[in-house]
Coordinates of C-alpha atoms in Angstrom, one line a residue:
M1 CA 43.4 -62.7 -5.9
A2 CA 44.9 -59.7 -7.6
L3 CA 43.2 -57.5 -10.1
P4 CA 44.8 -57.5 -13.5
N5 CA 47.3 -54.7 -13.9
Q6 CA 45.5 -53.3 -16.9
K7 CA 45.2 -49.7 -17.7
P8 CA 41.5 -48.8 -18.3
N9 CA 42.5 -46.9 -21.5
K10 CA 44.2 -49.8 -23.0
K11 CA 42.4 -51.3 -26.1
P12 CA 41.4 -54.8 -25.2
N13 CA 42.0 -57.8 -27.3
R14 CA 39.2 -59.1 -29.5
A15 CA 37.5 -61.9 -27.6
S16 CA 34.0 -63.1 -27.0
L17 CA 32.5 -61.6 -23.8
I18 CA 32.4 -65.1 -22.3
S19 CA 34.9 -67.9 -22.0
H20 CA 34.9 -70.9 -24.3
E21 CA 32.0 -72.6 -22.5
N22 CA 29.0 -72.7 -24.9
R23 CA 26.5 -72.1 -22.2
I24 CA 26.0 -70.7 -18.7
D25 CA 23.0 -70.3 -16.5
A26 CA 24.2 -67.2 -14.5
A27 CA 27.0 -69.2 -13.0
P28 CA 28.8 -67.0 -10.4
N29 CA 32.3 -67.9 -11.6
Q30 CA 31.7 -67.6 -15.3
E31 CA 34.2 -65.3 -17.0
L32 CA 33.1 -62.4 -19.2
Q33 CA 35.9 -61.4 -21.6
D34 CA 36.3 -57.9 -22.9
P35 CA 34.9 -57.2 -26.3
K36 CA 37.1 -55.1 -28.5
P37 CA 35.8 -51.6 -29.2
L38 CA 35.0 -51.3 -32.9
P39 CA 36.6 -48.6 -35.1
H40 CA 35.2 -45.1 -34.5
D41 CA 36.0 -41.6 -35.7
Q42 CA 39.1 -40.2 -34.0
R43 CA 39.8 -36.7 -32.9
Q44 CA 42.8 -35.3 -34.8
G45 CA 46.0 -35.2 -32.7
E46 CA 44.5 -36.8 -29.6
S47 CA 43.3 -40.3 -28.9
K48 CA 40.0 -40.5 -27.1
A49 CA 41.3 -43.7 -25.5
V50 CA 43.8 -41.8 -23.3
H51 CA 42.6 -41.9 -19.8
D52 CA 45.5 -42.0 -17.4
V53 CA 45.9 -38.3 -16.7
E54 CA 48.7 -39.0 -14.1
L55 CA 51.0 -39.8 -17.0
L56 CA 50.1 -36.9 -19.2
H57 CA 51.4 -33.4 -19.1
E58 CA 49.2 -31.5 -21.6
K59 CA 47.2 -28.7 -20.1
R60 CA 43.7 -30.4 -20.2
A61 CA 45.0 -33.5 -18.4
R62 CA 46.8 -31.4 -15.8
T63 CA 43.6 -29.4 -15.2
L64 CA 41.6 -32.6 -14.8
K65 CA 44.1 -34.1 -12.4
H66 CA 44.3 -31.1 -10.2
L67 CA 40.5 -30.6 -10.1
L68 CA 40.0 -34.3 -9.1
K69 CA 42.4 -33.9 -6.3
L70 CA 40.8 -30.6 -5.2
N71 CA 37.4 -32.2 -5.1
H72 CA 38.8 -35.1 -3.1
V73 CA 40.2 -32.8 -0.4
N74 CA 37.4 -30.3 -0.2
H75 CA 34.1 -32.2 -0.8
A76 CA 32.3 -35.1 0.9
V77 CA 31.1 -38.0 -1.2
L78 CA 27.6 -37.7 0.4
Y79 CA 25.8 -34.4 1.0
H80 CA 22.4 -32.8 1.4
D81 CA 21.4 -34.7 4.5
L82 CA 23.7 -37.5 3.2
Q83 CA 21.1 -38.3 0.5
R84 CA 23.0 -37.0 -2.6
H85 CA 26.2 -38.1 -4.2
N86 CA 29.2 -36.2 -5.4
H87 CA 29.2 -36.5 -9.2
T88 CA 32.2 -34.1 -9.8
P89 CA 34.6 -36.8 -11.0
H90 CA 32.0 -38.3 -13.3
L91 CA 31.3 -35.0 -15.0
L92 CA 34.9 -33.8 -15.2
G93 CA 36.0 -37.2 -16.6
S94 CA 33.3 -37.4 -19.2
A95 CA 33.8 -33.8 -20.3
Y96 CA 37.5 -34.4 -20.6
L97 CA 37.0 -37.4 -22.8
F98 CA 34.5 -35.4 -24.9
G99 CA 37.3 -32.9 -25.5
S100 CA 36.3 -30.0 -23.2
D101 CA 39.1 -27.5 -22.7
S102 CA 40.7 -26.5 -19.4
A103 CA 38.4 -23.4 -19.0
H104 CA 35.3 -25.5 -19.3
L105 CA 36.7 -28.1 -16.8
N106 CA 37.2 -25.3 -14.4
D107 CA 33.7 -24.0 -15.0
I108 CA 32.4 -27.5 -14.2
Y109 CA 34.2 -27.7 -10.9
E110 CA 33.1 -24.2 -9.8
D111 CA 29.5 -25.1 -10.7
E112 CA 29.5 -28.4 -8.9
A113 CA 31.2 -26.9 -5.9
K114 CA 28.3 -24.6 -5.3
R115 CA 26.1 -27.6 -4.3
L116 CA 28.7 -29.7 -2.5
E117 CA 29.5 -29.8 1.2
P118 CA 32.8 -30.1 3.1
W119 CA 33.9 -33.2 4.9
R120 CA 32.6 -33.5 8.4
D121 CA 34.1 -35.6 11.2
S122 CA 32.5 -38.9 11.8
P123 CA 31.3 -40.1 15.2
G124 CA 34.4 -42.2 15.5
E125 CA 37.1 -44.0 13.6
V126 CA 36.9 -47.4 11.9
S127 CA 39.7 -49.9 12.0
K128 CA 40.7 -53.1 10.2
Y129 CA 39.0 -55.1 13.0
D130 CA 35.6 -53.3 13.0
W131 CA 35.2 -51.6 9.6
R132 CA 32.2 -53.8 8.7
D133 CA 30.4 -52.9 11.9
Y134 CA 29.6 -49.4 10.4
L135 CA 28.5 -50.5 6.9
G136 CA 25.5 -48.5 5.8
N137 CA 26.0 -45.6 8.2
P138 CA 26.6 -42.5 6.1
H139 CA 27.8 -40.5 9.1
Y140 CA 31.0 -42.6 8.8
Q141 CA 31.8 -41.6 5.3
R142 CA 34.8 -39.5 6.5
A143 CA 36.0 -42.3 8.8
Y144 CA 35.8 -44.8 6.0
L145 CA 37.8 -42.5 3.7
D146 CA 40.5 -42.0 6.4
F147 CA 40.6 -45.7 7.0
F148 CA 41.0 -46.7 3.3
E149 CA 43.6 -44.0 2.8
D150 CA 45.6 -45.3 5.7
E151 CA 45.4 -48.8 4.1
L152 CA 46.6 -47.1 0.8
V153 CA 49.7 -45.9 2.6
L154 CA 50.3 -49.4 4.1
N155 CA 50.0 -50.9 0.6
G156 CA 52.6 -48.6 -1.0
Y157 CA 49.9 -46.5 -2.7
N158 CA 48.7 -49.4 -4.7
W159 CA 45.1 -48.5 -4.8
Q160 CA 44.1 -51.6 -6.9
K161 CA 45.4 -53.8 -4.0
V162 CA 43.3 -51.9 -1.5
V163 CA 40.2 -52.2 -3.7
E164 CA 40.9 -55.9 -4.1
Q165 CA 41.2 -56.4 -0.3
Y166 CA 38.1 -54.5 0.8
L167 CA 35.8 -54.8 -2.2
L168 CA 36.4 -58.4 -3.4
Q169 CA 37.3 -60.4 -0.3
G170 CA 35.2 -62.0 2.5
K171 CA 32.1 -64.1 2.7
E172 CA 29.9 -61.1 1.7
P173 CA 32.1 -59.0 -0.4
L174 CA 31.3 -55.3 -0.7
I175 CA 31.2 -55.6 -4.5
N176 CA 27.8 -57.3 -4.2
N177 CA 26.2 -54.1 -3.1
L178 CA 27.5 -51.5 -5.5
I179 CA 24.0 -50.8 -6.7
A180 CA 23.1 -49.3 -3.3
G181 CA 22.5 -45.5 -3.5
L182 CA 21.1 -45.8 -7.1
G183 CA 24.3 -47.4 -8.3
H184 CA 26.6 -44.4 -7.5
P185 CA 29.3 -46.5 -5.7
L186 CA 29.4 -48.6 -8.9
I187 CA 29.7 -45.5 -11.2
H188 CA 32.4 -44.0 -9.0
L189 CA 34.4 -47.1 -9.0
G190 CA 34.2 -47.2 -12.8
Y191 CA 35.7 -43.7 -13.0
A192 CA 38.5 -44.7 -10.7
Y193 CA 39.6 -47.4 -13.1
E194 CA 39.1 -45.3 -16.2
F195 CA 41.4 -42.6 -14.9
S196 CA 43.6 -44.8 -12.8
S197 CA 42.8 -42.5 -9.9
R198 CA 43.6 -43.5 -6.3
E199 CA 41.6 -40.5 -5.1
I200 CA 38.4 -41.6 -6.9
A201 CA 39.0 -45.2 -5.9
M202 CA 39.2 -44.4 -2.1
E203 CA 36.1 -42.2 -2.5
A204 CA 34.3 -45.2 -4.2
L205 CA 35.2 -47.4 -1.3
S206 CA 33.9 -44.9 1.2
M207 CA 30.7 -44.4 -0.8
A208 CA 30.2 -48.1 -1.1
A209 CA 30.7 -48.7 2.7
S210 CA 28.5 -45.7 3.7
S211 CA 25.7 -46.6 1.3
Y212 CA 25.6 -50.3 2.1
D213 CA 22.0 -51.7 2.3
Y214 CA 19.7 -54.7 2.1
L215 CA 20.2 -55.3 -1.6
H216 CA 23.4 -57.2 -0.9
K217 CA 21.5 -60.2 0.3
Y218 CA 20.2 -61.0 -3.2
L219 CA 23.7 -61.6 -4.4
D220 CA 25.3 -62.9 -1.2
D221 CA 22.6 -65.5 -0.5
P222 CA 22.4 -68.1 -3.4
S223 CA 18.9 -69.1 -2.3
Y224 CA 17.5 -66.0 -4.1
T225 CA 18.8 -67.3 -7.4
K226 CA 16.4 -69.9 -8.8
P227 CA 15.8 -71.6 -12.1
P228 CA 13.5 -69.4 -14.2
A229 CA 10.0 -70.7 -15.0
N230 CA 9.5 -68.6 -18.1
K231 CA 13.0 -67.9 -19.2
T232 CA 14.2 -65.7 -22.0
R233 CA 17.5 -64.4 -23.3
S234 CA 16.2 -60.9 -24.0
P235 CA 16.2 -58.2 -21.3
L236 CA 13.9 -56.1 -23.5
E237 CA 11.4 -59.0 -23.7
I238 CA 11.4 -59.2 -19.9
L239 CA 10.8 -55.5 -19.5
S240 CA 8.0 -55.8 -22.0
R241 CA 6.4 -58.5 -19.9
V242 CA 6.8 -56.4 -16.8
Q243 CA 5.2 -53.5 -18.6
Q244 CA 2.2 -55.6 -19.5
D245 CA 1.9 -57.5 -16.1
T246 CA -1.3 -56.2 -14.5
Y247 CA 0.1 -57.3 -11.1
F248 CA 2.0 -54.0 -10.9
D249 CA -1.0 -51.9 -11.9
G250 CA -1.9 -49.4 -9.2
L251 CA 1.0 -50.6 -7.0
F252 CA 2.1 -47.0 -6.6
T253 CA 0.2 -43.8 -7.1
E254 CA 3.1 -41.9 -8.6
E255 CA 6.6 -42.4 -9.8
G256 CA 9.7 -41.9 -7.7
F257 CA 12.7 -43.7 -6.2
N258 CA 10.9 -43.8 -2.9
N259 CA 8.9 -46.7 -4.4
V260 CA 12.0 -49.1 -4.5
A261 CA 12.1 -50.0 -0.8
P262 CA 8.3 -50.9 -0.6
L263 CA 8.7 -52.8 -3.8
F264 CA 11.2 -55.2 -2.2
E265 CA 9.4 -55.2 1.2
K266 CA 6.0 -56.2 -0.1
H267 CA 6.5 -57.6 -3.6
E268 CA 9.9 -59.4 -3.4
A269 CA 8.7 -62.7 -4.8
K270 CA 7.3 -61.0 -8.0
M271 CA 10.5 -59.0 -8.3
L272 CA 12.7 -62.0 -8.1
E273 CA 10.6 -63.9 -10.5
Y274 CA 11.5 -61.4 -13.2
W275 CA 15.1 -61.1 -11.9
N276 CA 15.6 -64.8 -12.5
T277 CA 13.9 -64.9 -15.9
W278 CA 17.0 -63.6 -17.7
H279 CA 18.5 -66.8 -19.0
I280 CA 22.1 -66.2 -20.2
I281 CA 23.3 -68.6 -22.9
D282 CA 25.4 -66.3 -25.2
P283 CA 26.6 -63.6 -22.8
T284 CA 28.3 -61.6 -25.6
K285 CA 25.0 -61.0 -27.4
E286 CA 23.0 -60.8 -24.2
F287 CA 25.3 -58.2 -22.6
E288 CA 25.0 -56.2 -25.8
A289 CA 21.3 -56.6 -25.6
S290 CA 21.3 -55.3 -22.0
Q291 CA 23.1 -52.1 -23.1
K292 CA 20.5 -51.7 -25.8
A293 CA 17.8 -52.1 -23.3
A294 CA 19.4 -49.5 -21.0
V295 CA 19.4 -47.0 -23.9
A296 CA 15.9 -47.9 -24.9
L297 CA 14.6 -47.4 -21.4
L298 CA 15.9 -43.9 -21.4
V299 CA 15.2 -42.7 -24.9
A300 CA 12.5 -45.0 -26.4
S301 CA 10.3 -44.5 -23.3
H302 CA 10.4 -40.7 -23.6
K303 CA 7.5 -38.9 -25.2
P304 CA 8.5 -35.7 -27.0
R305 CA 6.8 -32.6 -25.6
G306 CA 5.7 -34.7 -22.7
K307 CA 7.4 -35.2 -19.3
P308 CA 11.2 -34.4 -19.0
Y309 CA 13.6 -37.3 -19.3
D310 CA 13.5 -39.7 -16.3
F311 CA 16.4 -39.0 -13.9
F312 CA 16.3 -42.5 -12.3
I313 CA 16.0 -44.4 -15.6
L314 CA 19.1 -42.5 -16.7
H315 CA 21.0 -44.4 -14.0
I316 CA 20.2 -47.7 -15.6
L317 CA 22.2 -46.5 -18.6
T318 CA 25.2 -45.0 -16.6
T319 CA 25.5 -48.1 -14.4
S320 CA 25.4 -50.3 -17.5
H321 CA 28.3 -48.3 -18.9
T322 CA 30.2 -48.8 -15.7
V323 CA 29.6 -52.6 -15.8
R324 CA 31.1 -52.5 -19.3
I325 CA 34.2 -50.7 -18.0
L326 CA 34.7 -53.1 -15.0
L327 CA 34.1 -56.5 -16.5
P328 CA 37.6 -57.0 -18.1
L329 CA 39.3 -55.6 -15.0
L330 CA 37.7 -57.8 -12.3
P331 CA 38.3 -61.5 -11.5
A332 CA 36.1 -63.9 -13.4
K333 CA 33.9 -65.0 -10.5
F334 CA 32.4 -61.5 -10.1
H335 CA 31.4 -61.0 -13.8
V336 CA 28.0 -62.5 -13.9
P337 CA 27.0 -61.4 -10.4
L338 CA 27.9 -57.9 -11.4
V339 CA 25.7 -58.1 -14.5
R340 CA 22.8 -59.6 -12.4
Q341 CA 23.3 -56.9 -9.8
W342 CA 22.7 -54.3 -12.5
W343 CA 19.7 -56.2 -13.7
L344 CA 18.2 -56.2 -10.3
L345 CA 18.6 -52.4 -10.1
T346 CA 17.1 -52.1 -13.6
L347 CA 13.9 -54.0 -12.7
A348 CA 13.5 -52.1 -9.5
V349 CA 13.9 -48.6 -11.1
Y350 CA 11.6 -49.6 -14.1
I351 CA 8.8 -50.7 -11.8
A352 CA 9.3 -47.8 -9.4
Q353 CA 9.0 -45.4 -12.3
L354 CA 5.6 -46.9 -13.3
R355 CA 6.8 -49.1 -16.1
P356 CA 6.9 -46.6 -19.0
E357 CA 6.1 -48.1 -22.4
M358 CA 9.0 -48.2 -24.9
D359 CA 8.6 -47.4 -28.6
L360 CA 11.8 -48.6 -30.3
S361 CA 10.8 -47.1 -33.6
S362 CA 11.2 -43.7 -32.0
V363 CA 14.9 -44.4 -32.0
T364 CA 15.4 -46.7 -35.0
D365 CA 13.4 -44.4 -37.3
Y366 CA 14.7 -41.1 -35.8
N367 CA 15.7 -38.5 -38.4
R368 CA 19.1 -37.2 -37.3
E369 CA 19.2 -34.7 -40.2
G370 CA 22.9 -35.6 -40.9
K371 CA 24.1 -35.2 -37.3
D372 CA 27.0 -37.5 -36.4
W373 CA 29.1 -38.3 -33.3
A374 CA 31.2 -35.2 -33.8
W375 CA 27.9 -33.2 -33.4
V376 CA 27.2 -35.2 -30.2
E377 CA 30.7 -34.6 -28.8
E378 CA 30.3 -30.8 -29.4
E379 CA 27.0 -30.8 -27.7
A380 CA 28.4 -32.5 -24.6
A381 CA 31.7 -30.6 -24.5
A382 CA 30.8 -27.0 -25.4
R383 CA 27.6 -26.2 -27.3
S384 CA 24.6 -27.4 -25.3
K385 CA 23.3 -25.3 -22.4
H386 CA 23.4 -28.5 -20.4
T387 CA 27.2 -29.1 -20.5
L388 CA 27.3 -28.5 -16.8
D389 CA 24.7 -31.2 -16.1
A390 CA 26.6 -34.3 -15.0
H391 CA 23.9 -36.8 -15.9
F392 CA 23.3 -35.3 -19.4
V393 CA 26.9 -35.6 -20.3
K394 CA 27.3 -39.0 -18.8
G395 CA 24.3 -40.3 -20.6
L396 CA 25.7 -39.2 -24.0
R397 CA 29.1 -40.7 -23.2
A398 CA 27.5 -44.0 -22.3
M399 CA 25.7 -44.2 -25.7
Q400 CA 28.9 -43.3 -27.6
T401 CA 30.9 -45.9 -25.7
A402 CA 28.2 -48.5 -26.5
A403 CA 28.5 -47.6 -30.2
E404 CA 32.3 -48.0 -30.0
T405 CA 32.0 -51.3 -28.4
W406 CA 29.2 -53.0 -30.3
G407 CA 29.2 -51.3 -33.7
P408 CA 26.6 -49.1 -35.4
A409 CA 23.6 -51.5 -34.9
G410 CA 21.7 -49.8 -37.6
D411 CA 22.6 -46.4 -36.1
F412 CA 20.6 -47.2 -33.0
W413 CA 23.2 -45.8 -30.6
L414 CA 23.7 -42.6 -32.7
N415 CA 20.0 -42.0 -33.2
A416 CA 19.4 -42.4 -29.5
A417 CA 22.2 -40.0 -28.6
V418 CA 21.1 -37.3 -31.1
R419 CA 17.5 -37.6 -30.1
F420 CA 18.4 -37.3 -26.4
A421 CA 20.7 -34.3 -27.0
Q422 CA 18.1 -32.5 -29.0
E423 CA 15.1 -33.2 -26.8
F424 CA 16.7 -32.9 -23.3
D425 CA 15.5 -30.0 -21.3
G426 CA 15.9 -31.0 -17.7
W427 CA 15.1 -34.1 -15.5
G428 CA 11.8 -35.5 -14.2
G429 CA 10.6 -38.7 -12.7
F430 CA 10.9 -37.6 -9.0
G431 CA 7.2 -37.7 -8.0
T432 CA 5.7 -35.1 -5.7
A433 CA 6.4 -37.1 -2.5
M434 CA 10.1 -37.2 -3.3
L435 CA 10.2 -33.5 -4.3
R436 CA 8.6 -32.7 -1.0
D437 CA 11.1 -34.8 0.9
E438 CA 13.9 -33.1 -0.9
G439 CA 12.5 -29.7 0.0
K440 CA 12.3 -28.6 -3.6

């Protein structure tokens, strides 16, 4: 089953996000069509939709291309005791699309390189016959990269074909575990498609194979998907129910991603109850609602002059953005499972971060004082002191892309982006136990 040969930067045709069926109940082979991005302000002389830097020759594109290749050669995808992920392609790509010049792209690379680590040899090689035997072993990240790049050569450098073969095929396809590692394999794959980059694609496969974990079973085993007892079509409503559910009170003494594994180990039934509650009837509206929920979780749960913005909740937004990128490019049978995979991560992170209450009015009624998307772009590309922070820039881009896709929505997306850009001053949400484990 070949992936559509569609450039990620190509404007999709207007269509509903779902096929002509009037109703689905999270059917695994239901197709989500690509919604057409709505009109948005354009930068003079340059289309923000141009992504395929391999085909461009202007200086910024050449700089981006060379830096992506340099990162690919020099830096492992996992580092810091194999616990952190290489975000360099994400930040470079987002900054490029926001209009950053070549000098700033070089600054980004130099800053990221300070923290990254070189590739190290794996304990052994992997082959076509045993590559699944080492799934989830991060020490094999280099071996996986070598293996997938060997396959790339055998397939005439057709990276989409390699992704199709090793991500989408088999009884338990690798795509059903892209939310491992806080969704970084998913995010990396999205950037591979957006920039038509075989280097990023092979890195994404290596990251997915090395990060593989227990979460795959919830997508691979259909017994975990059950008819909801108290179904609703609104992700925000479900999150509100979770926030008010006293079952979770006192479950954890502090926030932190370390809470996720115990959550599934000891409270799986309750988790899956809420996971199955999202009842998809009109996927166009409900996928839009899921992106609104992702933005609300980040911005509407933040208290000004309180704690810093939550680092882990930010990943709910950036993974949602990636789902939006991948849906029109993947075969139909993976569409709804991919959305439900994102929803599983969303619930896990929200509960692990102690279910912060959201105040939507803090976004809908926010006074932007005349600031528009051009202001947001300038903050991300050049003006803000946080332009070298990958997650800050990616968060702003995810909000802008949502606005382009779904329309103004009463300025919800723009209000959220401006508020986030103005209030952001670093990340929180780690918890003292995680900070101790990280040696901070």
